[in-house]
Coordinates of C-alpha atoms in Angstrom, one line a residue:
Chain A
M8 CA 197.7 227.0 142.2
N9 CA 195.4 224.2 141.1
L10 CA 194.0 221.3 143.0
F11 CA 196.4 218.7 141.6
R12 CA 199.4 220.7 142.8
F13 CA 197.7 221.6 146.1
F14 CA 196.9 217.9 146.9
G15 CA 200.4 217.0 145.6
D16 CA 202.0 219.4 148.1
M17 CA 199.7 218.2 150.9
S18 CA 200.7 214.6 150.1
H19 CA 204.3 215.6 150.3
L20 CA 203.6 217.3 153.7
A21 CA 201.7 214.2 154.8
S22 CA 204.6 211.9 153.8
I23 CA 207.0 213.8 156.1
L24 CA 204.6 213.7 159.0
I25 CA 204.1 210.0 158.4
L26 CA 207.9 209.6 158.4
L27 CA 208.3 211.5 161.7
Y28 CA 205.4 209.5 163.2
K29 CA 207.0 206.2 162.2
I30 CA 210.3 207.2 163.8
H31 CA 208.5 208.4 166.9
A32 CA 206.0 205.5 167.3
T33 CA 208.6 202.7 166.7
R34 CA 211.4 204.6 168.3
S35 CA 213.5 203.5 165.4
V36 CA 214.8 204.5 162.0
R37 CA 215.0 200.8 160.9
G38 CA 214.1 200.3 157.3
L39 CA 214.9 203.9 156.3
S40 CA 217.7 204.8 154.0
F41 CA 220.0 207.5 155.4
K42 CA 221.3 208.1 151.9
T43 CA 217.9 208.9 150.5
Q44 CA 217.2 211.2 153.4
A45 CA 220.6 212.9 153.0
L46 CA 219.8 213.3 149.3
Y47 CA 216.5 215.1 150.1
V48 CA 218.4 217.6 152.3
T49 CA 220.7 218.2 149.4
V50 CA 217.7 218.6 147.0
F51 CA 215.8 221.0 149.3
V52 CA 218.9 223.1 150.2
A53 CA 220.0 223.4 146.6
R54 CA 216.5 224.3 145.3
Y55 CA 215.2 226.5 148.1
L56 CA 218.2 228.8 148.5
D57 CA 216.0 231.2 146.5
V58 CA 213.9 231.6 149.6
F59 CA 216.2 234.5 150.3
T60 CA 216.1 236.1 146.8
E61 CA 212.6 235.3 145.4
F62 CA 209.2 235.7 146.9
V63 CA 206.3 233.7 145.4
S64 CA 203.8 233.6 148.2
V65 CA 203.6 233.1 152.0
Y66 CA 202.5 229.5 151.3
N67 CA 205.5 228.9 149.1
T68 CA 207.9 230.4 151.6
L69 CA 206.5 228.4 154.6
M70 CA 206.6 225.1 152.7
K71 CA 210.2 225.7 151.7
I72 CA 211.2 226.4 155.3
F73 CA 209.3 223.3 156.4
F74 CA 210.9 221.0 153.8
I75 CA 214.4 222.2 154.6
S76 CA 214.0 222.1 158.4
S77 CA 212.1 218.8 158.5
S78 CA 214.6 217.0 156.3
C79 CA 217.5 218.2 158.4
F80 CA 215.6 217.1 161.5
V81 CA 215.2 213.6 160.1
L82 CA 218.9 213.4 159.4
Y83 CA 219.6 214.4 163.0
L84 CA 217.2 211.7 164.2
M85 CA 219.0 209.1 162.1
K86 CA 222.5 210.1 163.1
G87 CA 221.8 211.4 166.5
R88 CA 219.0 210.2 168.8
Y89 CA 218.1 207.0 166.9
R90 CA 221.6 206.2 165.6
P91 CA 221.7 202.7 167.2
T92 CA 218.6 201.6 165.2
N93 CA 220.2 202.7 161.9
D94 CA 221.9 199.9 159.9
P95 CA 224.3 201.3 157.3
S96 CA 225.3 197.8 156.2
I97 CA 222.0 197.4 154.2
D98 CA 222.1 201.0 152.9
T99 CA 224.6 200.3 150.2
F100 CA 223.5 202.2 147.1
R101 CA 226.4 204.2 145.6
V102 CA 225.1 207.8 145.7
E103 CA 228.1 209.0 143.7
Y104 CA 226.4 207.3 140.7
L105 CA 223.5 209.7 141.2
L106 CA 225.3 212.9 142.2
G107 CA 227.8 212.9 139.3
P108 CA 225.3 212.4 136.4
C109 CA 222.8 214.9 138.0
A110 CA 225.6 217.5 138.2
L111 CA 226.5 216.9 134.6
L112 CA 222.9 217.1 133.5
A113 CA 222.4 220.4 135.4
L114 CA 225.5 221.8 133.6
I115 CA 224.0 220.9 130.2
F116 CA 220.3 221.6 130.9
H117 CA 219.3 224.7 132.7
Y118 CA 217.2 227.9 132.0
R119 CA 219.9 230.4 132.7
W120 CA 223.7 230.2 133.2
S121 CA 223.8 231.4 136.8
F122 CA 224.8 229.6 140.0
L123 CA 221.3 229.4 141.5
E124 CA 219.7 228.3 138.2
V125 CA 222.2 225.5 137.7
L126 CA 221.7 224.5 141.3
W127 CA 217.9 224.5 140.7
S128 CA 218.3 222.2 137.7
F129 CA 220.6 219.9 139.8
S130 CA 218.0 219.7 142.5
I131 CA 215.3 218.8 140.1
F132 CA 217.4 216.0 138.5
L133 CA 218.6 214.8 141.9
E134 CA 215.1 214.7 143.4
S135 CA 214.0 212.4 140.6
V136 CA 216.4 209.7 141.7
A137 CA 216.8 210.5 145.4
I138 CA 214.4 207.7 146.3
L139 CA 216.6 205.0 144.7
P140 CA 218.7 204.1 147.8
Q141 CA 215.5 203.6 149.7
L142 CA 213.9 201.5 147.0
F143 CA 217.2 199.6 146.6
M144 CA 217.2 198.9 150.4
L145 CA 213.6 197.7 150.2
Q146 CA 214.5 195.4 147.3
R147 CA 217.4 194.0 149.3
T148 CA 215.6 193.3 152.5
G149 CA 212.4 192.2 150.6
E150 CA 210.0 193.6 153.2
A151 CA 209.0 196.8 155.0
E152 CA 207.0 198.0 157.9
T153 CA 203.5 199.0 156.8
I154 CA 204.0 202.6 158.1
T155 CA 207.1 203.0 156.0
T156 CA 205.2 201.9 152.9
H157 CA 202.5 204.6 153.7
Y158 CA 205.4 207.1 153.8
L159 CA 206.6 206.0 150.4
A160 CA 203.1 205.9 148.9
A161 CA 202.4 209.5 150.0
L162 CA 205.8 210.6 148.6
G163 CA 205.0 208.8 145.3
A164 CA 201.5 210.3 145.2
Y165 CA 203.0 213.8 145.5
R166 CA 205.1 213.3 142.4
A167 CA 202.2 211.6 140.5
L168 CA 199.9 214.5 141.2
Y169 CA 202.3 217.0 139.8
I170 CA 201.9 215.4 136.3
P171 CA 198.2 216.3 135.9
N172 CA 199.2 219.7 137.4
W173 CA 201.6 220.3 134.5
I174 CA 199.0 219.1 132.0
Y175 CA 196.5 221.5 133.5
R176 CA 199.0 224.4 133.5
Y177 CA 200.0 223.8 129.9
W178 CA 196.3 223.9 129.0
S179 CA 195.2 226.8 131.2
E180 CA 198.4 229.0 131.3
D181 CA 200.2 227.9 128.2
V182 CA 203.4 227.3 130.2
I183 CA 205.6 224.3 130.3
D184 CA 208.8 223.6 132.3
P185 CA 210.5 220.8 130.3
I186 CA 213.2 220.2 132.9
A187 CA 210.7 219.7 135.8
V188 CA 208.3 217.7 133.6
T189 CA 211.0 215.3 132.2
A190 CA 212.5 214.7 135.7
G191 CA 209.0 214.4 137.2
I192 CA 207.9 211.7 134.8
V193 CA 211.1 209.7 135.5
Q194 CA 210.6 210.1 139.2
T195 CA 207.0 208.9 139.1
A196 CA 208.0 206.0 136.9
L197 CA 210.4 204.8 139.6
Y198 CA 207.5 204.3 142.0
L199 CA 205.4 202.1 139.6
D200 CA 206.8 198.9 140.9
F201 CA 206.4 199.9 144.5
F202 CA 202.8 201.1 143.9
Y203 CA 202.0 197.7 142.3
V204 CA 203.0 195.9 145.5
Y205 CA 201.4 198.6 147.7
F206 CA 198.0 198.4 146.1
T207 CA 197.9 194.6 145.7
K208 CA 199.3 193.8 149.2
V209 CA 199.4 196.6 151.8
L210 CA 196.0 198.1 150.9
Q211 CA 194.6 194.5 151.1
G212 CA 195.8 194.3 154.6
Q213 CA 198.9 192.2 153.9
K214 CA 202.4 192.9 154.8
F215 CA 204.7 194.5 152.3
E216 CA 206.8 191.5 151.1
L217 CA 208.5 191.0 147.8
P218 CA 208.6 187.6 146.2
A219 CA 211.9 185.9 146.9
Chain B
L27 CA 204.7 229.3 124.9
G28 CA 206.2 230.3 128.3
W29 CA 209.8 229.1 128.4
D30 CA 210.6 231.7 130.9
V31 CA 212.1 230.7 134.2
W32 CA 209.1 229.7 136.3
H33 CA 209.9 228.5 139.7
D34 CA 206.7 229.0 141.5
E35 CA 206.4 225.3 142.2
L36 CA 207.9 223.5 145.2

């Protein structure tokens, strides 16, 4: 564990707490993509099934349980308690265009030919594009609540911090995980456009608005 | 170079 990864994980944790706070404070899931949240549940369940078969550390196990349970809880909030505030008509990204290619990539690129390993690869590829329905929705509506942009920024920072973590691990431990690194770089790149608007507008005290 | 399966990250 190095500081890049630790702060990356903390940023991921913070992003989920910000998301739960947003839903609680505004009593609404407006501006959130149900499809992205459902993809995160898929990602976490597919990857962290190994919580039953592998033990890395107490930290690792607790985080896995937290990510699975909090993502499921968010889905419940969106489809249960706050359903009336969810607007599926603007959440129109076609997720099958993500699921199919990711499944295919996992069948081609994996470290071992076993069910859990192919599922692990699938989750890595899917995580890299899971934010697309949310970003697509943002693009469509052209604006976002400030708190929602903080959520996205924390989520993007988590992925960005994993990149120096991999460089550090390559240098200090001589290990490299080409599947995670490739997908991680793609995932971080998807946030660049968002980060530009976040830094130039939201952090200057303005509302998140995209040019018409 | 460690190409071993290494799933200690989240």
